[in-house]
Coordinates of C-alpha atoms in Angstrom, one line a residue:
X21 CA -21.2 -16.5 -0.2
X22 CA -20.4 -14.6 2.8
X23 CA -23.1 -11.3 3.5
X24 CA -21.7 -8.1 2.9
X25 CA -21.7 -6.9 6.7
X26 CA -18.6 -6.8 8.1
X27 CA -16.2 -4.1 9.4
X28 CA -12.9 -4.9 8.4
X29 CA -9.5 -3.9 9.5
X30 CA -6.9 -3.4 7.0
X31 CA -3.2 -4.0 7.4
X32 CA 0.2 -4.2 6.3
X33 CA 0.6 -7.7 4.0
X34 CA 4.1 -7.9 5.5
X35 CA 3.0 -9.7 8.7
X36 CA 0.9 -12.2 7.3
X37 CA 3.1 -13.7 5.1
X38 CA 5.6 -16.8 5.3
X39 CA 8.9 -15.7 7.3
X40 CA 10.8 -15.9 3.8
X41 CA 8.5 -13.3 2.4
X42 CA 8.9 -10.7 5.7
X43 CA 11.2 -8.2 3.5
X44 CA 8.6 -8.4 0.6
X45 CA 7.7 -5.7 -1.0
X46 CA 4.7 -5.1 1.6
X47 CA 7.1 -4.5 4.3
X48 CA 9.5 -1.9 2.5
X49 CA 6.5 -0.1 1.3
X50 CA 3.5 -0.7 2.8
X51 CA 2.6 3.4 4.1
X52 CA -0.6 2.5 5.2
X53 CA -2.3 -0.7 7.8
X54 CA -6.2 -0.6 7.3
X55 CA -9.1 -2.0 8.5
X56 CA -11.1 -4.6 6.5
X57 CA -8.4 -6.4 4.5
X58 CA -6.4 -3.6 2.7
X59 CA -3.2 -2.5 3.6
X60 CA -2.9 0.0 1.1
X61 CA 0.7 0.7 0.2
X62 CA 3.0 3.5 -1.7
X63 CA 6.3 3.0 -2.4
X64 CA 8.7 5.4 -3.6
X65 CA 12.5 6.6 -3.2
X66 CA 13.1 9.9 -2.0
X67 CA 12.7 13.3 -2.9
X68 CA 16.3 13.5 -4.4
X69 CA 17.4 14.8 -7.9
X70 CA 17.4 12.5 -10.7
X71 CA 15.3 9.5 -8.7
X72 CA 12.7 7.5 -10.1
X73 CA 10.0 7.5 -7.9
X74 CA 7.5 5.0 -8.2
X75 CA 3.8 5.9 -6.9
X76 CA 2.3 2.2 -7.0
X77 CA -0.4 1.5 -4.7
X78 CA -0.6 -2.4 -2.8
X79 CA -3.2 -3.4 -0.7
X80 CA -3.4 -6.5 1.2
X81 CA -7.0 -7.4 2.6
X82 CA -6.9 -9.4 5.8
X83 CA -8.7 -9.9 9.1
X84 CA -10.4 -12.6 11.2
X85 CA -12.5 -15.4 9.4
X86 CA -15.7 -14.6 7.6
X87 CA -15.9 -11.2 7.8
X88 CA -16.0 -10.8 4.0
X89 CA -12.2 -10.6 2.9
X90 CA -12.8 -12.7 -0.2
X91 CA -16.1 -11.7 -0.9
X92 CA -14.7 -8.0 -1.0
X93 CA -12.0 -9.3 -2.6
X94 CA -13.8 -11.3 -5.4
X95 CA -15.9 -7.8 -6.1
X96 CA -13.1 -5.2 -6.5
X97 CA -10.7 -7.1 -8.2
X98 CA -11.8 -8.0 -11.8
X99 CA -10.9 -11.7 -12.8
X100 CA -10.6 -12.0 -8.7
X101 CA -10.8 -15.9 -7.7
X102 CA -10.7 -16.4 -4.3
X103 CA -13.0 -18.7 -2.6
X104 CA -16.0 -17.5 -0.4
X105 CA -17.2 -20.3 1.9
X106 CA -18.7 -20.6 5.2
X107 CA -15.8 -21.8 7.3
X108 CA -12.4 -20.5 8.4
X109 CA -9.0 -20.2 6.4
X110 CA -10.6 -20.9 3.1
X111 CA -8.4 -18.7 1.1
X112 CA -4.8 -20.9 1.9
X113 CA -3.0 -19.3 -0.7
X114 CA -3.1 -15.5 -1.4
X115 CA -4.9 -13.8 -4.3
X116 CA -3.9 -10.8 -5.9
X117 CA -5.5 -8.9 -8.5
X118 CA -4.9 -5.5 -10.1
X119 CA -7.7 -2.6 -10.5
X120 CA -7.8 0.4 -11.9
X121 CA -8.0 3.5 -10.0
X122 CA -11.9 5.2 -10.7
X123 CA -11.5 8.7 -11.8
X124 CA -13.7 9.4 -14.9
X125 CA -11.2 12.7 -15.3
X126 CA -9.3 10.3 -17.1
X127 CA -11.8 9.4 -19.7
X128 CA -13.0 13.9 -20.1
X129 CA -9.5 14.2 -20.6
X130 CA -9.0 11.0 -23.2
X131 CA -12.1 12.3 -25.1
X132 CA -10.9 16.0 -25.8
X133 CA -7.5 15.0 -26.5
X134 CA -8.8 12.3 -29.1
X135 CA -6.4 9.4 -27.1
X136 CA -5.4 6.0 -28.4
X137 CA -5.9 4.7 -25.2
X138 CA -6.3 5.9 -21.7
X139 CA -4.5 5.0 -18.8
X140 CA -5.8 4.8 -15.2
X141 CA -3.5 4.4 -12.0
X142 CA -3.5 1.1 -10.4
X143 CA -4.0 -0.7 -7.2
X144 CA -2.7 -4.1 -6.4
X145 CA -4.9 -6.1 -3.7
X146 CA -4.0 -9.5 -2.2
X147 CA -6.6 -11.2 -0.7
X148 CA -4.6 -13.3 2.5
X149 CA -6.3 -16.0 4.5
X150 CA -8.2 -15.2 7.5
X151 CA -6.0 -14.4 11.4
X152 CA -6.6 -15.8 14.9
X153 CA -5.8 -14.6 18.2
X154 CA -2.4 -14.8 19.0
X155 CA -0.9 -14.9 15.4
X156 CA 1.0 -11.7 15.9
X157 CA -0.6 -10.7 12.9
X158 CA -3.5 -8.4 11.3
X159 CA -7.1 -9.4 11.1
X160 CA -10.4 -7.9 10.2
X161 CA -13.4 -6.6 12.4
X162 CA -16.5 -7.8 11.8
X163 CA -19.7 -5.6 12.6
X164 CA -22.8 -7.9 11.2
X165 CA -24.7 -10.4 13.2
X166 CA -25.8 -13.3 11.1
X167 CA -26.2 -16.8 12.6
X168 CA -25.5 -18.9 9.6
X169 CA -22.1 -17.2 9.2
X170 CA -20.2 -18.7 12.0
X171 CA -17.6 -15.7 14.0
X172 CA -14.3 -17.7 15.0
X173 CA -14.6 -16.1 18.7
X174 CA -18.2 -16.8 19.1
X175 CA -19.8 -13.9 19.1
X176 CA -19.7 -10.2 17.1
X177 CA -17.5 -7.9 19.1
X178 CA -15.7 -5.1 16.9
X179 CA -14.2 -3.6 19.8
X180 CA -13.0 -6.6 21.0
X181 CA -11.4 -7.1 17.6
X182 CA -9.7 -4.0 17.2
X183 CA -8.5 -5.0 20.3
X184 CA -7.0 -8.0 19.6
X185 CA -5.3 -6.6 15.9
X186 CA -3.6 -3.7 18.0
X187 CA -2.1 -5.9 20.8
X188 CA -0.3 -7.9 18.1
X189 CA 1.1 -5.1 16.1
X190 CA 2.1 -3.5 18.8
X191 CA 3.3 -7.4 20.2
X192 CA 5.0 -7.4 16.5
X193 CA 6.8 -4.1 17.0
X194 CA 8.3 -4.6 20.5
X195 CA 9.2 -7.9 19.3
X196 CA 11.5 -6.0 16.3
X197 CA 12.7 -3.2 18.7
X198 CA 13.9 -5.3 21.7
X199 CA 16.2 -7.3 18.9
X200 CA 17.3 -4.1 17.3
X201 CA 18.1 -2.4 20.4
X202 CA 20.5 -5.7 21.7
X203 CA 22.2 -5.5 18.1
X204 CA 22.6 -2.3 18.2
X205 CA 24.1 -2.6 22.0
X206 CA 26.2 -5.1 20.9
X207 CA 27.2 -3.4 17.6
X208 CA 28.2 -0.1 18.9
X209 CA 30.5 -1.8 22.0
X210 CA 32.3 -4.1 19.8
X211 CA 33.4 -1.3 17.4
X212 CA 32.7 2.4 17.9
X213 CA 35.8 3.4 17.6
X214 CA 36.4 2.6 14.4
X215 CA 33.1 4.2 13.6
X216 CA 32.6 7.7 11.8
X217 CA 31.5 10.4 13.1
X218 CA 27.7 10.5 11.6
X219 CA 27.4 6.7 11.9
X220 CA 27.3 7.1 15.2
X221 CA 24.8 10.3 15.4
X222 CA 22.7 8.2 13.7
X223 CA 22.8 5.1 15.7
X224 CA 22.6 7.3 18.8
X225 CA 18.8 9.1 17.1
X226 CA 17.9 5.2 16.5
X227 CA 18.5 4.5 19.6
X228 CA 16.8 7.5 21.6
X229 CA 13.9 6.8 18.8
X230 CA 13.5 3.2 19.5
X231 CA 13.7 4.1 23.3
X232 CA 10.4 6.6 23.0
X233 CA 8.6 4.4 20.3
X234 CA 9.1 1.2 23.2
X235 CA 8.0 3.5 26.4
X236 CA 4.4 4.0 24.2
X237 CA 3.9 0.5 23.0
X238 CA 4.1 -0.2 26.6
X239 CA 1.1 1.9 27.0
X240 CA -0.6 0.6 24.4
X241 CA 0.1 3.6 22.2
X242 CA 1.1 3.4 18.8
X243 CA 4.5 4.2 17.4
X244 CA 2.8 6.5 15.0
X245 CA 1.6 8.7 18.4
X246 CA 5.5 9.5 19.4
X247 CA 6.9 12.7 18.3
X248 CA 10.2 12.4 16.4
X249 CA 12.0 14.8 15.0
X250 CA 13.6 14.4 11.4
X251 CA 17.0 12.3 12.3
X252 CA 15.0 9.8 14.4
X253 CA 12.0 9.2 12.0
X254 CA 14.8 8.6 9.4
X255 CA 16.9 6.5 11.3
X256 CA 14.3 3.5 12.4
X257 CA 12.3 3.8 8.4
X258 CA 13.7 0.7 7.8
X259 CA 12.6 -0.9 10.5
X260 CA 9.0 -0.2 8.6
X261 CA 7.3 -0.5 12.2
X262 CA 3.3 -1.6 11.8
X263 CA 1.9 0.5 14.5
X264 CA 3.9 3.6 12.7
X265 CA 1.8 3.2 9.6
X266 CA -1.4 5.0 9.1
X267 CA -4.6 2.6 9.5
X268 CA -8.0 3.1 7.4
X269 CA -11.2 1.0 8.8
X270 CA -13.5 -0.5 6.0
X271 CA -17.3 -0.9 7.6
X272 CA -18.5 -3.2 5.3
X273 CA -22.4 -3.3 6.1
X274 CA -25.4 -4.6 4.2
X275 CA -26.8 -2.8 1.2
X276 CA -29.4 -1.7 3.3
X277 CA -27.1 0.1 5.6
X278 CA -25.5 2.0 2.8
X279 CA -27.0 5.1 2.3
X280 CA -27.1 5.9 6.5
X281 CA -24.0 3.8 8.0
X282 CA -24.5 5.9 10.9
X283 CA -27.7 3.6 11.8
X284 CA -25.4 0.5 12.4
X285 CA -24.5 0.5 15.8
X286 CA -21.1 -1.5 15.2
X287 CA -20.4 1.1 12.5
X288 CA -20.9 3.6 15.0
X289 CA -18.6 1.7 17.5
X290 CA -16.4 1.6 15.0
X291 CA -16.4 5.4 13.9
X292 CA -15.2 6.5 17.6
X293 CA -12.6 3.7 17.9
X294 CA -11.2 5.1 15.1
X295 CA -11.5 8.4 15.7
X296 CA -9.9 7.2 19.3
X297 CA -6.8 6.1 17.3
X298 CA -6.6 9.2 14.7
X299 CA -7.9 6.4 12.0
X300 CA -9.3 6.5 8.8
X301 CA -13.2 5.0 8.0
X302 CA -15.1 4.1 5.0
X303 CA -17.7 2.7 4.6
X304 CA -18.3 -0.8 1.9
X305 CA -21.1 -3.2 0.9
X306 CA -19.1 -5.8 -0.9
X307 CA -22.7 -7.1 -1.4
X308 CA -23.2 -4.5 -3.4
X309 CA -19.6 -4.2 -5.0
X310 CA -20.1 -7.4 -6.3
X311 CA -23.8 -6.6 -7.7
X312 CA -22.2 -4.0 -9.4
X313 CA -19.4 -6.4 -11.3
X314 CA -22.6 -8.2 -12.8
X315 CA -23.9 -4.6 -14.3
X316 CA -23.0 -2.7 -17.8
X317 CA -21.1 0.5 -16.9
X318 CA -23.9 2.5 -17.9
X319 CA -26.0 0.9 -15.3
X320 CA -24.0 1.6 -12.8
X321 CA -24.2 5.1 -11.4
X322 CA -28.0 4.2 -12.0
X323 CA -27.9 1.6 -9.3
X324 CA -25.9 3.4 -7.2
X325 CA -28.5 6.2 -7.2
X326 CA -31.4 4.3 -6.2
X327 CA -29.2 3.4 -3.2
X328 CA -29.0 6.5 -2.4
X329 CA -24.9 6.7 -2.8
X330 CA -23.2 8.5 -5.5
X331 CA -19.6 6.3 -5.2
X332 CA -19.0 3.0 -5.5
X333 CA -17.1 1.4 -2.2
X334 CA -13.8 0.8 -4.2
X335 CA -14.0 4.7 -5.2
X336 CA -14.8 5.4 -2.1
X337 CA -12.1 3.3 -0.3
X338 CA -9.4 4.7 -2.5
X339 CA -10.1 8.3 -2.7
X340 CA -10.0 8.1 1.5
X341 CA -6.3 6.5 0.8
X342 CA -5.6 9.2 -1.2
X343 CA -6.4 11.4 1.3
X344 CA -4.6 9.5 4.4
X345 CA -2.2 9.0 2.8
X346 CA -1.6 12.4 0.5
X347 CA -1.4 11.5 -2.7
X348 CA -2.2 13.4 -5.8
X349 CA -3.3 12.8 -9.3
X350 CA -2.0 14.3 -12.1
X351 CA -2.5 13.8 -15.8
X352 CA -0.7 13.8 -19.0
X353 CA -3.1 13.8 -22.0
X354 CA -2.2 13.8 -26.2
X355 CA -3.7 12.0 -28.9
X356 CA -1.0 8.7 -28.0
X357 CA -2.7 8.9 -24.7
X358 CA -4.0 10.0 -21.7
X359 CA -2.5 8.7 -18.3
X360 CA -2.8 9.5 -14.6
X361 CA -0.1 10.0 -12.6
X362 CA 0.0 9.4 -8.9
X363 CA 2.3 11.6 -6.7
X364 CA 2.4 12.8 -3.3
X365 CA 1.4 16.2 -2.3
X366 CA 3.7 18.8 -2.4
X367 CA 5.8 17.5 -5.1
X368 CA 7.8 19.8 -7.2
X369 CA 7.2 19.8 -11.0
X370 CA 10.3 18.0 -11.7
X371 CA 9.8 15.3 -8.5
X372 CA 6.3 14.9 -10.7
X373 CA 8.1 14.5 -14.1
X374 CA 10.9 12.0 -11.9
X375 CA 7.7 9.6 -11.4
X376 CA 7.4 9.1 -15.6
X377 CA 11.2 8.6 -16.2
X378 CA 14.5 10.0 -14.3
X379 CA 15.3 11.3 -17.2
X380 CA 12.5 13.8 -17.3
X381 CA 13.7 15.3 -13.7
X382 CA 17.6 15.0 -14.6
X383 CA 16.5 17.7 -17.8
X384 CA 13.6 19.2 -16.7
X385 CA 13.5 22.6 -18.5
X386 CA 10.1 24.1 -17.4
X387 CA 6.4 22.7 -17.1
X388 CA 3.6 23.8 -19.5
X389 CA 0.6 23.4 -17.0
X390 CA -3.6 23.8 -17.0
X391 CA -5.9 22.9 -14.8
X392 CA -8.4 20.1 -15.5
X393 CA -11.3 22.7 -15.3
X394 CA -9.8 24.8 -17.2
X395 CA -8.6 22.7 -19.9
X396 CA -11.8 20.9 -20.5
X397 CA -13.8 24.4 -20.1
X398 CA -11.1 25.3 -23.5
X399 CA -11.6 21.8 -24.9
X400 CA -8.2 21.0 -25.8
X401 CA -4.4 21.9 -25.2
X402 CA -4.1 23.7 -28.2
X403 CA -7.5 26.1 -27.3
X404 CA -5.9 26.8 -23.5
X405 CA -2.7 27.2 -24.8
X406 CA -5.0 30.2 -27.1
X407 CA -7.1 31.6 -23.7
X408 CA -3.8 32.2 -21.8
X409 CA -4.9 29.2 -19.5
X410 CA -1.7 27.1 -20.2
X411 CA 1.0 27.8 -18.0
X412 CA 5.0 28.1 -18.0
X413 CA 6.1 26.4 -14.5
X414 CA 9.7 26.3 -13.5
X415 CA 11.4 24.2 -11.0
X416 CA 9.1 25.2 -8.0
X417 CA 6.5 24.9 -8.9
X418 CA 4.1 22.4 -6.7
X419 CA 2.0 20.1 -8.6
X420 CA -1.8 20.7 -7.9
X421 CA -4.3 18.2 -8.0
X422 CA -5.8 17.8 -11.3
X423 CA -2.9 19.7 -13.3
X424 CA -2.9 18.2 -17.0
X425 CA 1.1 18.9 -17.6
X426 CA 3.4 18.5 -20.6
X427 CA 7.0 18.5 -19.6
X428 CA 10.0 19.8 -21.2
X429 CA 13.3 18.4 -20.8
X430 CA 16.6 18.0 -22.3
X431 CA 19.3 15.4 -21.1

């Protein structure tokens, strides 16, 4: 099995799949590229009245061979089955697996409430095969020395890594622009006359967009640096660049690195390149994640203690998402069950009710709303409802995170 000491880089799915796959889901949605294998996605439709939005949450771990993609893989995702072996491109096909999101609100909540069942959010991972140079793809950094686990460039060389995974996405995106810009040359000479008025505003903001976005991958910026203003981000969405899209680095180190990353020097390399690129960082042991597979739930926390870490890497890895990528958790909670609900912030109360049905944000009438602290301080619904803690919110009312809600409606 691969050690648990690499620093992977996590990004979208969409580029390391078969061409025919290239409009998969991963490339509609995928909101965030990350560093050791994930590329953490949301999808959803937007703000508008009556929409269904769906919070789903896909991750696709990739990088260069043996930096632990599998291994991280095989200890996140329960029932995960991808190889780990000592030589390149071992995983062919890719793996997905489904986990739950770790909040043990859900489960306070679930008790009180006397639930059925309780529901968690989710996270899809795919575990993809392992990138070379010149793939115009995504790939992993690794950050561990280790002679028996053999590097595919020779040598251990995060910066050199990151390196080579920004120069193909941003090879990837100039790629995409230069074909949209000819089309779009080509397009707009052939028939503008015949065009409306707003068609054309909005090939002209895709245009100067495209034109900005092309000047900084020149430079070696990413398209995520440029400042847009409202018409031009919309206008080139569906072009779901990969240097526009949010990046999180996973340091996956050795168990004994854990508790003070900061003692690694790749980490360390690591923590400024990101910092250099307004990234994300967390820090993993899949050693550790997968130790922690083989252990009773009550055990856990336990272990993790005597570590010295109070979170386990997949907690860890997804609250940071969360937080890059700002999303929200909400909760709905009766004696059928208890469910989280993941939004983004700044969501209205009926956008929040849209994400459990469209009808819910069609006929929302009002929000009865309480705090998680304050409705596990009263114990119950009923008891808040008693205290004055539950709420009546209307239409405006932004959704706070860890607001247990119980929506009215009428349709």
């Amino acid at each position: 099995m691969v050690r648990a000491a690499a620093c992977n880089y996590l990004i979208p799915a969409l580029t390391l799949l078969p061409k025919p796959m290239e409009s998969s889901l991963f490339t509609r949605n995928a909101n965030l590229i990350g560093v050791l294998g994930i590329t953490t996605t949301s999808s959803r439709r937007r703000f508008s009245s009556a929409s269904k939005i769906s919070m789903s949450l896909r991750a696709g771990i990739v990088g260069l061979p043996n930096v632990g993609k599998s291994t991280l893989f095989n200890a996140v995702v329960e029932n995960g089955k991808a190889q780990a072996a000592n030589f390149p491109f071992c995983t062919i096909e890719p793996n997905v697996g489904i986990v739950a999101v770790p909040d043990p609100r859900l489960h306070v909540l679930s008790g009180l409430s006397k639930s059925q069942k309780a529901v968690p959010a989710s996270v899809e991972f795919v575990d993809i095969a392992g990138l070379v140079k010149g793939a115009s793809q995504g790939e992993v950094v690794r950050c561990f020395e280790d002679n028996d686990i053999v590097h595919v460039n020779g040598k251990v060389d995060p910066k050199s890594d990151v390196d080579v995974i920004n120069l193909e996405l941003v090879f990837s995106d100039l790629d995409q622009i230069e074909k949209r810009m000819e089309k779009l040359k080509k397009g707009k000479a052939k028939d503008s006359q015949s065009k409306l008025k707003h068609s054309l505003f909005k090939e002209d903001a895709e245009k100067a967009a495209l034109e900005k976005i092309q000047q900084a991958l020149m430079d070696g910026k990413p398209a995520r640096s440029v400042t847009l203003n409202d018409f031009e981000r919309d206008s080139i969405k569906h072009l779901c660049l990969l240097t526009m899209k949010p990046i999180i680095y996973v340091a996956n180190v050795a168990e004994s690195d854990l508790a003070d990353p900061g003692s690694n020097p790749h980490v360390n390399e690591v923590i400024n390149l990101a910092s250099d690129l307004q990234s994300g960082i967390v820090t993993i042991s899949a050693q550790v994640e997968a130790e922690l597979t083989e252990l009773p739930s009550e055990e856990r926390v336990e272990y993790l203690a005597s570590l010295g870490v109070s979170e386990s890497g997949l907690g860890n890895l997804i609250r940071s998402t969360y937080s890059l990528l700002g999303l929200r958790t909400y909760f709905t909670s009766g004696e059928k069950e208890t469910k989280a609900w993941t939004i983004r912030a700044g969501m209205t109360a009926p956008q929040a009710a849209g994400v459990i049905h469209s009808d819910f944000e069609k006929g929302f009438i009002r929000a009865e709303t309480v705090a998680y602290d304050d409705f596990v301080a009263a114990g119950s619904l009923a008891a808040a409802r008693e205290k004055g803690l539950l709420r009546s919110e209307g239409k405006d009312y932004i959704v706070q995170e860890g607001d247990v809600m119980l929506f009215r409606f009428n349709v």
